[in-house]
Amino acid sequence: MSIINSISLWLIPAIIGFILLYGTFKRIPTYETFVEGGKEGIKISFSIIPFLVGMLVSISIFRASGAMEFFINLIRPALEFVGFPAEVAPLALIRPISGTAALGMTTDLIATYGPDSFIGILASTMQGSTDTTLYILTVYFGAVGIKKMGDALKVGLLADLVGIVASIIVVTLIFG
């Protein structure tokens, strides 16, 4: 175990050192290149902020207005019919939008039902099997100016749906 700890402590500094030495060997102005990259990173950060704020405000309004609860109660009979716990449905809805909100929901589900419960295991599996598709499209595509994201949206949401369904099937087969 101490070998893995030693490797993990020295790996990043070793990679950075290698890059600096390689750049110097190739006669690339490494410090100036680093500074230019930092400037570009700050510009990208500032261009992402409006998209990030818009996304976070939208999520907050959706949750605080009671719209999410209303929607979950509306589809509860269908969820129960297919064996999907309605308690996990908000996670399935929020996960493609916000990773932080989904992590908070997963934490609440685990605190309420326990980490070894069916709901806790399903929430954890779903958290790891899906991605923040809408967040990625809004923030990153918006930052680089991609306007046509219809195909990426379809594929991303389909992948999220597959992750949700696979989570339900796997957790039900193994722990159900």
CSV table of C-alpha atoms in Angstrom, one decimal:
chain,number,residue,atom,x,y,z
A,1,MET,CA,0.0,0.0,0.0
A,2,SER,CA,2.9,2.4,0.7
A,3,ILE,CA,4.2,1.9,-2.8
A,4,ILE,CA,0.9,3.1,-4.3
A,5,ASN,CA,0.9,6.1,-1.9
A,6,SER,CA,4.4,7.0,-2.9
A,7,ILE,CA,3.6,6.7,-6.6
A,8,SER,CA,0.5,8.9,-6.3
A,9,LEU,CA,2.4,11.6,-4.4
A,10,TRP,CA,5.2,11.8,-7.0
A,11,LEU,CA,3.3,11.1,-10.2
A,12,ILE,CA,1.9,14.7,-10.9
A,13,PRO,CA,5.2,16.5,-10.0
A,14,ALA,CA,7.1,14.0,-12.2
A,15,ILE,CA,4.8,14.6,-15.1
A,16,ILE,CA,5.1,18.4,-14.8
A,17,GLY,CA,8.8,18.1,-14.5
A,18,PHE,CA,9.0,15.9,-17.6
A,19,ILE,CA,6.9,18.4,-19.6
A,20,LEU,CA,9.1,21.3,-18.5
A,21,LEU,CA,12.3,19.4,-19.4
A,22,TYR,CA,10.9,18.2,-22.7
A,23,GLY,CA,9.8,21.7,-23.6
A,24,THR,CA,13.2,23.1,-22.7
A,25,PHE,CA,14.9,20.4,-24.7
A,26,LYS,CA,12.7,21.3,-27.7
A,27,ARG,CA,13.5,25.0,-27.1
A,28,ILE,CA,10.0,26.0,-26.4
A,29,PRO,CA,9.6,28.9,-24.0
A,30,THR,CA,7.9,26.9,-21.3
A,31,TYR,CA,7.2,29.7,-18.8
A,32,GLU,CA,5.7,32.0,-21.5
A,33,THR,CA,3.6,29.2,-22.8
A,34,PHE,CA,2.4,28.4,-19.3
A,35,VAL,CA,1.4,32.1,-18.7
A,36,GLU,CA,-0.4,32.2,-22.1
A,37,GLY,CA,-2.3,29.1,-21.1
A,38,GLY,CA,-3.2,30.6,-17.8
A,39,LYS,CA,-4.6,33.7,-19.6
A,40,GLU,CA,-6.6,31.6,-21.9
A,41,GLY,CA,-8.0,29.6,-18.9
A,42,ILE,CA,-9.1,32.7,-17.2
A,43,LYS,CA,-10.9,34.0,-20.3
A,44,ILE,CA,-12.7,30.6,-20.6
A,45,SER,CA,-13.6,30.8,-16.9
A,46,PHE,CA,-15.2,34.2,-17.4
A,47,SER,CA,-17.1,33.1,-20.5
A,48,ILE,CA,-18.5,30.0,-18.6
A,49,ILE,CA,-19.8,32.0,-15.7
A,50,PRO,CA,-23.1,33.3,-17.3
A,51,PHE,CA,-24.0,29.8,-18.5
A,52,LEU,CA,-23.2,28.3,-15.1
A,53,VAL,CA,-25.3,31.0,-13.2
A,54,GLY,CA,-28.2,30.4,-15.6
A,55,MET,CA,-28.1,26.7,-15.1
A,56,LEU,CA,-27.9,26.9,-11.3
A,57,VAL,CA,-30.8,29.4,-11.1
A,58,SER,CA,-32.9,27.2,-13.3
A,59,ILE,CA,-32.3,24.2,-11.1
A,60,SER,CA,-33.1,26.2,-8.0
A,61,ILE,CA,-36.4,27.5,-9.4
A,62,PHE,CA,-37.4,24.0,-10.6
A,63,ARG,CA,-36.8,22.5,-7.1
A,64,ALA,CA,-38.1,25.4,-5.0
A,65,SER,CA,-41.3,25.9,-7.0
A,66,GLY,CA,-42.5,22.4,-6.2
A,67,ALA,CA,-42.5,21.5,-9.9
A,68,MET,CA,-40.2,18.5,-9.4
A,69,GLU,CA,-42.4,17.1,-6.6
A,70,PHE,CA,-45.5,17.6,-8.7
A,71,PHE,CA,-44.0,15.8,-11.6
A,72,ILE,CA,-42.8,12.9,-9.5
A,73,ASN,CA,-46.2,12.5,-7.9
A,74,LEU,CA,-47.8,12.6,-11.3
A,75,ILE,CA,-45.6,9.7,-12.6
A,76,ARG,CA,-45.5,7.8,-9.3
A,77,PRO,CA,-48.0,5.1,-10.4
A,78,ALA,CA,-46.0,4.3,-13.6
A,79,LEU,CA,-42.8,4.2,-11.6
A,80,GLU,CA,-44.2,1.8,-9.1
A,81,PHE,CA,-45.6,-0.4,-11.9
A,82,VAL,CA,-42.1,-0.9,-13.4
A,83,GLY,CA,-40.5,-1.4,-10.0
A,84,PHE,CA,-38.6,1.9,-9.9
A,85,PRO,CA,-38.6,3.5,-6.5
A,86,ALA,CA,-40.2,7.0,-6.7
A,87,GLU,CA,-37.7,8.2,-4.1
A,88,VAL,CA,-34.9,7.9,-6.7
A,89,ALA,CA,-36.8,9.5,-9.5
A,90,PRO,CA,-35.7,13.1,-8.6
A,91,LEU,CA,-32.1,11.9,-8.9
A,92,ALA,CA,-32.8,10.5,-12.3
A,93,LEU,CA,-34.3,13.8,-13.4
A,94,ILE,CA,-31.6,16.1,-11.8
A,95,ARG,CA,-28.5,14.0,-12.7
A,96,PRO,CA,-28.4,15.1,-16.4
A,97,ILE,CA,-28.7,18.7,-15.3
A,98,SER,CA,-26.4,19.1,-12.3
A,99,GLY,CA,-23.8,16.9,-10.7
A,100,THR,CA,-23.7,18.8,-7.5
A,101,ALA,CA,-27.5,18.7,-7.1
A,102,ALA,CA,-27.5,15.0,-7.9
A,103,LEU,CA,-24.7,14.4,-5.4
A,104,GLY,CA,-26.7,16.2,-2.7
A,105,MET,CA,-29.8,14.1,-3.5
A,106,THR,CA,-27.7,10.9,-3.4
A,107,THR,CA,-26.3,11.9,-0.1
A,108,ASP,CA,-29.8,12.6,1.3
A,109,LEU,CA,-31.1,9.2,0.0
A,110,ILE,CA,-28.2,7.4,1.6
A,111,ALA,CA,-28.6,9.3,4.9
A,112,THR,CA,-32.4,8.5,4.9
A,113,TYR,CA,-32.4,4.9,3.7
A,114,GLY,CA,-28.9,3.8,4.4
A,115,PRO,CA,-26.0,2.9,2.2
A,116,ASP,CA,-26.8,-0.8,2.1
A,117,SER,CA,-30.5,-0.3,1.3
A,118,PHE,CA,-31.9,-1.0,-2.2
A,119,ILE,CA,-32.5,2.8,-2.7
A,120,GLY,CA,-29.0,3.7,-1.4
A,121,ILE,CA,-27.3,1.2,-3.7
A,122,LEU,CA,-29.5,2.2,-6.7
A,123,ALA,CA,-28.8,5.9,-6.1
A,124,SER,CA,-25.1,5.3,-5.9
A,125,THR,CA,-25.1,3.1,-9.0
A,126,MET,CA,-27.2,5.7,-10.9
A,127,GLN,CA,-24.8,8.5,-9.8
A,128,GLY,CA,-21.9,6.6,-11.3
A,129,SER,CA,-23.7,5.4,-14.4
A,130,THR,CA,-24.9,8.7,-15.7
A,131,ASP,CA,-23.5,12.1,-16.6
A,132,THR,CA,-24.4,15.8,-16.4
A,133,THR,CA,-25.4,16.0,-20.0
A,134,LEU,CA,-27.3,19.3,-20.0
A,135,TYR,CA,-24.7,20.9,-17.8
A,136,ILE,CA,-21.9,19.9,-20.2
A,137,LEU,CA,-23.8,21.1,-23.2
A,138,THR,CA,-24.8,24.4,-21.6
A,139,VAL,CA,-21.5,25.3,-20.0
A,140,TYR,CA,-18.9,23.9,-22.3
A,141,PHE,CA,-20.6,24.1,-25.7
A,142,GLY,CA,-21.7,27.6,-24.8
A,143,ALA,CA,-18.2,28.6,-23.8
A,144,VAL,CA,-16.7,27.6,-27.1
A,145,GLY,CA,-19.7,29.0,-29.1
A,146,ILE,CA,-21.3,25.8,-30.4
A,147,LYS,CA,-24.9,26.6,-31.3
A,148,LYS,CA,-26.1,23.4,-32.9
A,149,MET,CA,-26.1,20.8,-30.2
A,150,GLY,CA,-29.2,18.8,-31.0
A,151,ASP,CA,-27.4,15.6,-31.9
A,152,ALA,CA,-25.2,15.8,-28.8
A,153,LEU,CA,-28.2,16.4,-26.7
A,154,LYS,CA,-30.0,13.4,-28.1
A,155,VAL,CA,-27.0,11.1,-27.7
A,156,GLY,CA,-26.2,12.4,-24.2
A,157,LEU,CA,-29.8,12.0,-22.9
A,158,LEU,CA,-30.0,8.6,-24.5
A,159,ALA,CA,-26.8,7.6,-22.7
A,160,ASP,CA,-28.3,8.9,-19.5
A,161,LEU,CA,-31.4,6.9,-20.0
A,162,VAL,CA,-29.4,3.7,-20.7
A,163,GLY,CA,-27.4,4.4,-17.6
A,164,ILE,CA,-30.5,4.7,-15.5
A,165,VAL,CA,-32.2,1.6,-16.9
A,166,ALA,CA,-28.9,-0.4,-16.6
A,167,SER,CA,-28.6,0.8,-13.0
A,168,ILE,CA,-32.1,-0.4,-12.2
A,169,ILE,CA,-31.6,-3.8,-13.9
A,170,VAL,CA,-28.2,-4.5,-12.4
A,171,VAL,CA,-29.1,-3.4,-8.8
A,172,THR,CA,-32.4,-5.3,-9.0
A,173,LEU,CA,-30.7,-8.5,-10.2
A,174,ILE,CA,-27.8,-8.3,-7.7
A,175,PHE,CA,-29.5,-6.8,-4.7
A,176,GLY,CA,-33.2,-7.0,-5.3
